[in-house]
Short mmCIF file of the C-alpha atoms (twelve columns), coordinates in Angstrom:
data_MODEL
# 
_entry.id   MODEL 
# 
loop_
_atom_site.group_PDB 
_atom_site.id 
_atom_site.type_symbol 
_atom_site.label_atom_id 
_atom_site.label_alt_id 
_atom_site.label_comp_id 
_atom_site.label_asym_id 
_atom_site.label_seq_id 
_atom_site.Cartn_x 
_atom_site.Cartn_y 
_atom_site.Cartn_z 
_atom_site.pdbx_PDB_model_num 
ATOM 1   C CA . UNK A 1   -59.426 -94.776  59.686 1 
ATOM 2   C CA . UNK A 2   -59.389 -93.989  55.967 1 
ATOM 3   C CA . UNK A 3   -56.188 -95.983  54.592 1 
ATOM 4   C CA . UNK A 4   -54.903 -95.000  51.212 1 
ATOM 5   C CA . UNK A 5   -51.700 -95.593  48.980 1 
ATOM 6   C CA . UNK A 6   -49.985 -92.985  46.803 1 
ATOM 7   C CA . UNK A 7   -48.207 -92.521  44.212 1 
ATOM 8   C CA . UNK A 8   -46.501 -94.142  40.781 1 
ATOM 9   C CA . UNK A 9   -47.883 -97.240  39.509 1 
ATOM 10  C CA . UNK A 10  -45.689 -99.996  41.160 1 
ATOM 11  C CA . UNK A 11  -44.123 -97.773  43.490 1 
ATOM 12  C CA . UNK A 12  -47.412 -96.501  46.093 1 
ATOM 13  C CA . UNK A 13  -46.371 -95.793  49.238 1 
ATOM 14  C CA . UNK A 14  -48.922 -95.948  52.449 1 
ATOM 15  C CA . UNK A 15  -50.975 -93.229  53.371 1 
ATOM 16  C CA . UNK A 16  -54.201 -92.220  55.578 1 
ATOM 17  C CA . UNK A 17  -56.587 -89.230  55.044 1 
ATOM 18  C CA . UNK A 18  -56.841 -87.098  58.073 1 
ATOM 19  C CA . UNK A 19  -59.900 -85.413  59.950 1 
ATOM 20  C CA . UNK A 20  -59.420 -82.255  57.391 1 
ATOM 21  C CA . UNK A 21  -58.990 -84.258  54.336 1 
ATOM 22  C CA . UNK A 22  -55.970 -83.995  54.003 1 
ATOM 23  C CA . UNK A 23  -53.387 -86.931  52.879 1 
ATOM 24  C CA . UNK A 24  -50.515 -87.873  55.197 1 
ATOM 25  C CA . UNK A 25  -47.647 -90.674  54.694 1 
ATOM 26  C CA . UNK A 26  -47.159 -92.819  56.486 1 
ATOM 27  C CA . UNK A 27  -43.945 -94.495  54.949 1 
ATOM 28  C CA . UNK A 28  -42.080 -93.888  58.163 1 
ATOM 29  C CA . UNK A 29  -44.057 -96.195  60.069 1 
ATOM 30  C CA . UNK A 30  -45.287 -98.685  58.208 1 
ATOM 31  C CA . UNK A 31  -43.979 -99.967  54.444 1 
ATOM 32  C CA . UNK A 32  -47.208 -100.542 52.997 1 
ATOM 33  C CA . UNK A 33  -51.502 -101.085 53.565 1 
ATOM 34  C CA . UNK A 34  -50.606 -104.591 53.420 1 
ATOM 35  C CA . UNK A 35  -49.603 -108.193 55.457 1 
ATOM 36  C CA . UNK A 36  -49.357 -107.147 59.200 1 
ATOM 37  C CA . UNK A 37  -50.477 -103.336 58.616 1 
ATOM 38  C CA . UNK A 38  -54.150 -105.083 58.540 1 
ATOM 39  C CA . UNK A 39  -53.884 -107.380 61.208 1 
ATOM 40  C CA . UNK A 40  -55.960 -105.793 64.672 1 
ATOM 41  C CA . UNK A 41  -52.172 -105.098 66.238 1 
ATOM 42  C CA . UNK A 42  -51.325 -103.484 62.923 1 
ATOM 43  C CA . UNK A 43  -54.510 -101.299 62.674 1 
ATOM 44  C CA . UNK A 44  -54.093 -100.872 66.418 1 
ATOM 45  C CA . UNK A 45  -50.780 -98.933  65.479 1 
ATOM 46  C CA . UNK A 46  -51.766 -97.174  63.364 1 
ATOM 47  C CA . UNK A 47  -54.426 -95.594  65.226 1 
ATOM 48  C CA . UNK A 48  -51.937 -94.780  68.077 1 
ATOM 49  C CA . UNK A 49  -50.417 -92.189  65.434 1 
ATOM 50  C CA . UNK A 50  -51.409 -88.378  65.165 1 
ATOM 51  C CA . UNK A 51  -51.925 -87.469  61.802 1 
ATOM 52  C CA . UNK A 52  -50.332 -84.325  61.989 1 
ATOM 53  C CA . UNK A 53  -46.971 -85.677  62.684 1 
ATOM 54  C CA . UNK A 54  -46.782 -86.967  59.392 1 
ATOM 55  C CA . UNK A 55  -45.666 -85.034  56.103 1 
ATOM 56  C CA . UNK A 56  -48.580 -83.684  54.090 1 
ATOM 57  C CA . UNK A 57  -48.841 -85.134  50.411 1 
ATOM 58  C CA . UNK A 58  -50.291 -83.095  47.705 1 
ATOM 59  C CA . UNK A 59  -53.919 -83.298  46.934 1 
ATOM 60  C CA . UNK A 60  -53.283 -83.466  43.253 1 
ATOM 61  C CA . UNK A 61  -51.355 -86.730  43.809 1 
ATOM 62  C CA . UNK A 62  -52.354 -90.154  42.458 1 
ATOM 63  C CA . UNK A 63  -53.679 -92.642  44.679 1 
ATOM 64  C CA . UNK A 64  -53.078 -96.394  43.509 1 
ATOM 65  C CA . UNK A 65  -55.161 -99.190  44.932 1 
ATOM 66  C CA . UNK A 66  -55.544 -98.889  48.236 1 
ATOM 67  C CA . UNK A 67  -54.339 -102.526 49.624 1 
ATOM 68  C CA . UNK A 68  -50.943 -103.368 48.199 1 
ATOM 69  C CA . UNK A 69  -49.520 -107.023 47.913 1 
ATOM 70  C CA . UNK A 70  -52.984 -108.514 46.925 1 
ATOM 71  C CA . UNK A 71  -52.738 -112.363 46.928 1 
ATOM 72  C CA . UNK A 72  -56.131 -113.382 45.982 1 
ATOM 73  C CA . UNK A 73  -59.146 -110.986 44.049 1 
ATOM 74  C CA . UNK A 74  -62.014 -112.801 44.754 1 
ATOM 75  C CA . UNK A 75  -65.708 -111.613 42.596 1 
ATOM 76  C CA . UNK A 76  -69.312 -112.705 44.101 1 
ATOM 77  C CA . UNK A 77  -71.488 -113.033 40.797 1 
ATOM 78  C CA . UNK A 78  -75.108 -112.298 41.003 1 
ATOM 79  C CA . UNK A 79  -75.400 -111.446 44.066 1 
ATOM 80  C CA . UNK A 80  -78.064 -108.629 43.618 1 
ATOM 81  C CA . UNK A 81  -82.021 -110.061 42.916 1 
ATOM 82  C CA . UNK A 82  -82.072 -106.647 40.787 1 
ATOM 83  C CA . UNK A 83  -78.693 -107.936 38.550 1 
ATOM 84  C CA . UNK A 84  -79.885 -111.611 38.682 1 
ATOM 85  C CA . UNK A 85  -82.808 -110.459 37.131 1 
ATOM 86  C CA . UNK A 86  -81.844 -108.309 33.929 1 
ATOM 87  C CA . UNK A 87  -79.264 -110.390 32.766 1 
ATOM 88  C CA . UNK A 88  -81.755 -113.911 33.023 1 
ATOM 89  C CA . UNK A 89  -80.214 -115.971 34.753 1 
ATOM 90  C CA . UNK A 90  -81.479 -117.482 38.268 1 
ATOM 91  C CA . UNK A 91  -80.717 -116.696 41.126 1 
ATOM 92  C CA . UNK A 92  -78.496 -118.155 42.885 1 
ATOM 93  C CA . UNK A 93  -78.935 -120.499 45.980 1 
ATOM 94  C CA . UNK A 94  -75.161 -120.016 46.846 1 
ATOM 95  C CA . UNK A 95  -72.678 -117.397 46.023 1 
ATOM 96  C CA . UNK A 96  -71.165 -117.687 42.488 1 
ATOM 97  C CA . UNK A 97  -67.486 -117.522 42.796 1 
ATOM 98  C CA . UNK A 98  -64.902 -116.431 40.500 1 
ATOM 99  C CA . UNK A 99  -61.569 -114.736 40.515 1 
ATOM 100 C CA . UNK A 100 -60.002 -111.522 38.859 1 
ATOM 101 C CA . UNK A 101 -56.562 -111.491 37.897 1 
ATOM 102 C CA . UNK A 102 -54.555 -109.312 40.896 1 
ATOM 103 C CA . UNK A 103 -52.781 -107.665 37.951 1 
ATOM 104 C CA . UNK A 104 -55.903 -106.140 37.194 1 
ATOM 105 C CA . UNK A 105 -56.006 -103.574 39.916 1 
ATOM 106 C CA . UNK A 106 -55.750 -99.642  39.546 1 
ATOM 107 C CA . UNK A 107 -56.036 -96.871  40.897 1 
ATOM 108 C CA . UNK A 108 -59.719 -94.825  41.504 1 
ATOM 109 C CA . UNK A 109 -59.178 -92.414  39.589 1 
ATOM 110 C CA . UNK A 110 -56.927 -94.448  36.699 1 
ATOM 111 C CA . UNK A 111 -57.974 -94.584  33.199 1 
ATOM 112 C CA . UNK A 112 -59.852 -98.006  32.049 1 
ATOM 113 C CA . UNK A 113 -58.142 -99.183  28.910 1 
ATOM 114 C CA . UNK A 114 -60.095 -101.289 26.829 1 
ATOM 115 C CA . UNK A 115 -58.340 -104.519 25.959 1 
ATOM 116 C CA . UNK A 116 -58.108 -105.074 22.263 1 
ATOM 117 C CA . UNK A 117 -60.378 -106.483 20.373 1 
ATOM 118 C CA . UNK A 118 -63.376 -105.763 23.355 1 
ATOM 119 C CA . UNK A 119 -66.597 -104.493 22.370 1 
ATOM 120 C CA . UNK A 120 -68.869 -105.480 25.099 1 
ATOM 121 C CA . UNK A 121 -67.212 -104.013 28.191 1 
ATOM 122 C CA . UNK A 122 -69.190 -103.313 30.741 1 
ATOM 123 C CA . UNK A 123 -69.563 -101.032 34.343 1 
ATOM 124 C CA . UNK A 124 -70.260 -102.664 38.001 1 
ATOM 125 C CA . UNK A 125 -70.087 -100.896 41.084 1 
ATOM 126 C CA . UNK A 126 -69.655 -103.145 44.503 1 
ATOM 127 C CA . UNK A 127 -68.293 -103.117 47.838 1 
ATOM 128 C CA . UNK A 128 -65.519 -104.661 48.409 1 
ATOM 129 C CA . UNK A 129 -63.400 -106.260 52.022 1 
ATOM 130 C CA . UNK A 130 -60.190 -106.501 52.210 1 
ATOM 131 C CA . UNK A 131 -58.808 -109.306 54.951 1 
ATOM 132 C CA . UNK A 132 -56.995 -108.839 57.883 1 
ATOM 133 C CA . UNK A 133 -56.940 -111.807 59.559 1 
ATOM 134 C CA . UNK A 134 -56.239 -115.738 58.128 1 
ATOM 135 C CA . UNK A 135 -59.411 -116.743 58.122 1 
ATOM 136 C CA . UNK A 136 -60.399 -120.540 57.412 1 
ATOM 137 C CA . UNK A 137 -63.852 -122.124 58.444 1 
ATOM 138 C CA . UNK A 138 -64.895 -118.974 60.458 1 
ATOM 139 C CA . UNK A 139 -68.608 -118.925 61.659 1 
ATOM 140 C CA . UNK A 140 -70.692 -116.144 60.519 1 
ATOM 141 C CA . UNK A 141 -71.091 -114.736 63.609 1 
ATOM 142 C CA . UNK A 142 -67.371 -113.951 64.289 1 
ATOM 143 C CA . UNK A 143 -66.959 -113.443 60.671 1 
ATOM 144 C CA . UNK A 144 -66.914 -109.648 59.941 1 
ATOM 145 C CA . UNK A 145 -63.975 -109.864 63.051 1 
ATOM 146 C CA . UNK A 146 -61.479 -111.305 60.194 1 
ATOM 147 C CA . UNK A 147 -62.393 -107.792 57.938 1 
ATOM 148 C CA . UNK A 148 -59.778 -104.989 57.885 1 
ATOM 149 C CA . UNK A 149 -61.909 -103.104 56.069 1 
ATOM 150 C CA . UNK A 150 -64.182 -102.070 53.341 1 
ATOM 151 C CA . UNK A 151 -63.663 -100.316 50.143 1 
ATOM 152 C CA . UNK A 152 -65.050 -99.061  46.794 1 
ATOM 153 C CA . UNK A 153 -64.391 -101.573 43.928 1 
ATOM 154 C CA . UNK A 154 -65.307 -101.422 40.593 1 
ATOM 155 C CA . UNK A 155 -65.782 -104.717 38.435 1 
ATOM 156 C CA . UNK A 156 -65.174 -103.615 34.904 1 
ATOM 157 C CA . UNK A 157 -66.080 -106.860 32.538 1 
ATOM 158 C CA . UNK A 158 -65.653 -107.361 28.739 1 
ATOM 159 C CA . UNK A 159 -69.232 -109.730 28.547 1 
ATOM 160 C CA . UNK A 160 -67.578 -111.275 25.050 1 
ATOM 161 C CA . UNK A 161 -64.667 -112.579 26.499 1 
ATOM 162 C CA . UNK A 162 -66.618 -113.682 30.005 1 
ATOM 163 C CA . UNK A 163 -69.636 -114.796 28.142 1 
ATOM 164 C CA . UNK A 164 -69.498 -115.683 24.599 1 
ATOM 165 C CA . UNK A 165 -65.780 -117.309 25.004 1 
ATOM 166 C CA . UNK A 166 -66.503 -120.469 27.024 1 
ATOM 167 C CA . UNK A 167 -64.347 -121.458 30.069 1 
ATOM 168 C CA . UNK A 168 -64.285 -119.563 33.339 1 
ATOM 169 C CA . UNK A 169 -65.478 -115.587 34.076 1 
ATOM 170 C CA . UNK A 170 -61.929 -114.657 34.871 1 
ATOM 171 C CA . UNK A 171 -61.325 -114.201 30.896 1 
ATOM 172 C CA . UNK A 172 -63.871 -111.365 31.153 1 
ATOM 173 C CA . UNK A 173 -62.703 -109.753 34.754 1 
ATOM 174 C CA . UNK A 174 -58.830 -109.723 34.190 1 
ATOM 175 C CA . UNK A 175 -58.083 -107.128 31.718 1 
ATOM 176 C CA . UNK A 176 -55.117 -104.344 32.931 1 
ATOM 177 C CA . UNK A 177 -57.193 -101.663 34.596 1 
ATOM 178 C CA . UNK A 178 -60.167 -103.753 35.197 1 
ATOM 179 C CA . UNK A 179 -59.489 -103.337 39.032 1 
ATOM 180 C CA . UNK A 180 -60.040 -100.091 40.336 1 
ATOM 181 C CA . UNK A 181 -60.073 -100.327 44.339 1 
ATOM 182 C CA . UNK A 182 -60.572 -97.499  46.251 1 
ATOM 183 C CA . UNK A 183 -59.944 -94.539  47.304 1 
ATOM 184 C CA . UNK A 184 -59.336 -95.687  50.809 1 
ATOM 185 C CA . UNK A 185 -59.588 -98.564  52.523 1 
ATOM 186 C CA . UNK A 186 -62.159 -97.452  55.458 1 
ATOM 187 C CA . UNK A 187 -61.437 -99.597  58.975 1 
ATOM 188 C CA . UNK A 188 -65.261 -101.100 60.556 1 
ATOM 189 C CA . UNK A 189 -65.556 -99.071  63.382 1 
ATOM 190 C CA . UNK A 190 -66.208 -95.897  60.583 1 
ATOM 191 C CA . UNK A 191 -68.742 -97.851  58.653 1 
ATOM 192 C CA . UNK A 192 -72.065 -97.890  60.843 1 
ATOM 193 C CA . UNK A 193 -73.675 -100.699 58.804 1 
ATOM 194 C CA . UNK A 194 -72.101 -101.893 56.135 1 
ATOM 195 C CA . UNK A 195 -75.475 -104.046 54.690 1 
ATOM 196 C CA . UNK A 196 -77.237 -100.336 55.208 1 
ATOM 197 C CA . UNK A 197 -74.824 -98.108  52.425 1 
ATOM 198 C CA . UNK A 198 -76.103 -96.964  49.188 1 
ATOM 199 C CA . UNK A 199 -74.003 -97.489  46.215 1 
ATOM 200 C CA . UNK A 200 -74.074 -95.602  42.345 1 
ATOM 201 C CA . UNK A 201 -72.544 -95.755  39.225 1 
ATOM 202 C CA . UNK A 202 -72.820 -92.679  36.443 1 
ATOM 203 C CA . UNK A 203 -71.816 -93.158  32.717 1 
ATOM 204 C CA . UNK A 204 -70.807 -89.819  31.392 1 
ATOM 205 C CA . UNK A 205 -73.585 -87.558  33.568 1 
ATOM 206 C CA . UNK A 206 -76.596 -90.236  33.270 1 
ATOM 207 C CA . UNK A 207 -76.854 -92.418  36.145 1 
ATOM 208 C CA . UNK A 208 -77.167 -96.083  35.530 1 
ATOM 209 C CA . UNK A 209 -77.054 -98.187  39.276 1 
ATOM 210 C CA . UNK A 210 -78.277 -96.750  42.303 1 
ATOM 211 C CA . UNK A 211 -78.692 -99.585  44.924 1 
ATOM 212 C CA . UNK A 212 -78.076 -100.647 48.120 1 
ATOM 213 C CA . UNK A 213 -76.194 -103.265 49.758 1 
ATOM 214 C CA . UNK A 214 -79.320 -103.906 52.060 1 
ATOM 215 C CA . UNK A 215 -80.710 -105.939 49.013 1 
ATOM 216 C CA . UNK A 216 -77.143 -108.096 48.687 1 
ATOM 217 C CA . UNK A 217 -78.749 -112.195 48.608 1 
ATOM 218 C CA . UNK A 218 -75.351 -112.603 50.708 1 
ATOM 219 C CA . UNK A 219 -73.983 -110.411 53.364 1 
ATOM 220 C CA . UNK A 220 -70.631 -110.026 53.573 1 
ATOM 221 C CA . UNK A 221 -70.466 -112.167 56.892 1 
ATOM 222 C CA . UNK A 222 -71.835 -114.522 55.303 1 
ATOM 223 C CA . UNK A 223 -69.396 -114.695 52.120 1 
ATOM 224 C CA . UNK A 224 -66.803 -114.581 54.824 1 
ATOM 225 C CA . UNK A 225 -67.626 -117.736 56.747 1 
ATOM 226 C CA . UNK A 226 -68.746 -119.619 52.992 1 
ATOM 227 C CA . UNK A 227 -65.131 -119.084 51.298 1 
ATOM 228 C CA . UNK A 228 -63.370 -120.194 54.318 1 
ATOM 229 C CA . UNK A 229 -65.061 -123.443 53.833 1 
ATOM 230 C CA . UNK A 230 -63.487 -123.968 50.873 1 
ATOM 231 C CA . UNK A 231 -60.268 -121.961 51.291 1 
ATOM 232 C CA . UNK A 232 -58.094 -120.130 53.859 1 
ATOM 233 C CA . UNK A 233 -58.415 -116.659 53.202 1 
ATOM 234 C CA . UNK A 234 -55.370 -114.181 54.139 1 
ATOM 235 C CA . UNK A 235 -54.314 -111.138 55.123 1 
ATOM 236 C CA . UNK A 236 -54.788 -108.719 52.163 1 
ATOM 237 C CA . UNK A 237 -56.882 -110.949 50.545 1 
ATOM 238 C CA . UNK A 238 -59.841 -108.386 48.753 1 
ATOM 239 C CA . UNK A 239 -63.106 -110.201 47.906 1 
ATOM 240 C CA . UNK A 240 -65.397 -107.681 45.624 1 
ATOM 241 C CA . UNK A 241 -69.397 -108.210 46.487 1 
ATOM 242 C CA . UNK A 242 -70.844 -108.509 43.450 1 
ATOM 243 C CA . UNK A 243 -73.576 -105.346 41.893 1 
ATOM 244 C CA . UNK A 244 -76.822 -103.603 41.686 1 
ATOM 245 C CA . UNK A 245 -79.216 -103.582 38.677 1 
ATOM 246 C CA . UNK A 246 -78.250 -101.100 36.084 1 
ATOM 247 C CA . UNK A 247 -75.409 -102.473 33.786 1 
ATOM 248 C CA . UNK A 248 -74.989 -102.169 30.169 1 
ATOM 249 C CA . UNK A 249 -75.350 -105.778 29.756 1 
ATOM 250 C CA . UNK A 250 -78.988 -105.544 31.127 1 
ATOM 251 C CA . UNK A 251 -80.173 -102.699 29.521 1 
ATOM 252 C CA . UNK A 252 -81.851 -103.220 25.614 1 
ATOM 253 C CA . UNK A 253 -80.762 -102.642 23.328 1 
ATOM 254 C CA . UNK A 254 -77.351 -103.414 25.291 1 
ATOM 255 C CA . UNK A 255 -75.004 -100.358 26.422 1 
ATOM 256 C CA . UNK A 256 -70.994 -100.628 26.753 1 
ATOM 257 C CA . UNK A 257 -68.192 -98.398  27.026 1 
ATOM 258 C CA . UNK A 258 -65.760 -96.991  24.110 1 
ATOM 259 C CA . UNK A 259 -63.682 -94.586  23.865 1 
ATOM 260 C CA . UNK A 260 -64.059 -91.168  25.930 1 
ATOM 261 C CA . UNK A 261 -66.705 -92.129  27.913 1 
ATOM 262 C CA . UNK A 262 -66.272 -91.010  31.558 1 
ATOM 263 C CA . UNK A 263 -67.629 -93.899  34.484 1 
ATOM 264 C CA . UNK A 264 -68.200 -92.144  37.923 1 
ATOM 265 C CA . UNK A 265 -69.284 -94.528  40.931 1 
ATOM 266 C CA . UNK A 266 -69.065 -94.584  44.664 1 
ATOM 267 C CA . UNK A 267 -70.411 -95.969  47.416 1 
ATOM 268 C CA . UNK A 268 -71.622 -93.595  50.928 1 
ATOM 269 C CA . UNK A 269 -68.720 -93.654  53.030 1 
ATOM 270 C CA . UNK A 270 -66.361 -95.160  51.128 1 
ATOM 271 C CA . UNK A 271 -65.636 -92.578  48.524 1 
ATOM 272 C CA . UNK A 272 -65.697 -92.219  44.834 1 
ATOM 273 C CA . UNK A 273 -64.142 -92.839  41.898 1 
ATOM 274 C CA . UNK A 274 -63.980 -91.517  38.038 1 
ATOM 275 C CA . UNK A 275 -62.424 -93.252  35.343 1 
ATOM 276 C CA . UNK A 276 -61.692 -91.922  31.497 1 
ATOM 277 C CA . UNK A 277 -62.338 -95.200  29.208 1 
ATOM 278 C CA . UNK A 278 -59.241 -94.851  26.519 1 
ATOM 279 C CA . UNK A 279 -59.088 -97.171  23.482 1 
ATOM 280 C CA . UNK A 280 -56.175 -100.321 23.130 1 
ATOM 281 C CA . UNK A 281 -52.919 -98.845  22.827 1 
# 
């Protein structure tokens, strides 16, 4: 299943795209892509329902993020030998772990607003899994059986405030808009091999990342079973994957967005995104 949710900002409600593309709501059985909706009885259910019993929502609607009622927005750093690379630092022997803000998120196809005062901000494409299961010191091998799903993420980062500011990454990651998830959230059993999908980013027509997540240091099973060794991860929960060679910050002289630039990513069989870059305020 491709699960999606629709709508104002603050107000999305739960959707799925059909066989022919084609949006459907599914308000009247479920209240959101959240909590119990991800669980394997709650994915279960929804499977059980036939798309075309449910009311047709224009194409030209917005989608918002496509997991509602996100606790915790967990970020792998550096977790490409490509990314590692071009930005000098080592690589890393564990995951690097750091948190966005959950009032980051946005919508796909939302506008990034740069946050005042940013000059260095910066693209990422990743993969992203969104919990469905309370997960806490899972092994590896059952890991990816906690995983509701998989989605499209993009990392947006303002390298002053993560870098040059002190303190933790999260200054950098937080920002309003800095969270685009989706389109959908796409259920395993659509996703053939999820360490096997190629993954882009284009900055107004010129393409800057094309990778795969075959060449992730840590597969997502893995990240799985290492954060619930240090916390219980929940239902909901979306941890983004970290990125590909290819971003502003590596290239030199460095590259970063302003003002009417255009960012267009995606990631095979998890859908796109494109996002206008508009100035503070």
């Amino acid at each position: 299943m491709k699960l999606l949710r629709f709508g104002e900002p603050g107000a999305e409600k739960p959707g799925l795209l059909d066989k022919g593309g084609k949006i459907r709501d599914l308000s009247s059985v479920v209240p959101d892509i959240a909590g119990p909706a991800l669980s394997p009885a709650g994915l279960d259910k929804l499977r059980k329902v036939d798309p075309a019993s449910l009311p047709e929502v224009p194409a030209s609607t917005r989608l918002g993020p496509c997991v509602g009622q996100v606790g915790n927005f967990i970020a792998i750093g550096l977790n490409y030998v490509d990314h590692a690379e071009e930005t000098g630092l080592a690589i890393p022997t564990e995951p690097v772990v750091f948190s966005k803000a959950t009032s980051c998120l946005s919508g796909p196809n939302d506008a990034i607003v740069l946050p005042e005062g940013s000059v260095k901000t910066d693209w990422e494409v990743e993969i992203a899994f969104v919990m469905g299961q309370a997960a806490y010191r899972v092994e590896e091998k059952d890991a990816l059986g906690y995983v509701a799903g998989f989605c499209l993420c993009h990392d947006v980062s303002e390298r002053a405030f993560q870098i040059e500011r002190g303190g933790q990454w999260i200054k950098g990651k937080s920002a309003p808009t800095f969270g685009p998830l989706g389109p959908w959230l796409v259920t395993p059993d659509e996703v053939a091999d999820v360490q096997n999908l190629r993954l882009w980013c284009d900055v107004n027509g010129k393409r800057m990342q094309d990778g795969t997540t075959a060449k992730m240091i840590f597969s997502i099973a893995y990240l799985v079973s290492y954060l619930s060794r240090f916390m219980r991860l929940l239902p909901g929960d979306v941890v983004t994957t970290g990125t590909p060679a290819g971003v502003g910050l590596g290239m030199k002289p460095n590259v970063f967005l302003k003002a009417g630039d255009v960012v267009e990513l995606g990631i095979e069989q998890l859908g796109e995104q494109r996002q206008e870059v508009k100035a503070f305020g």
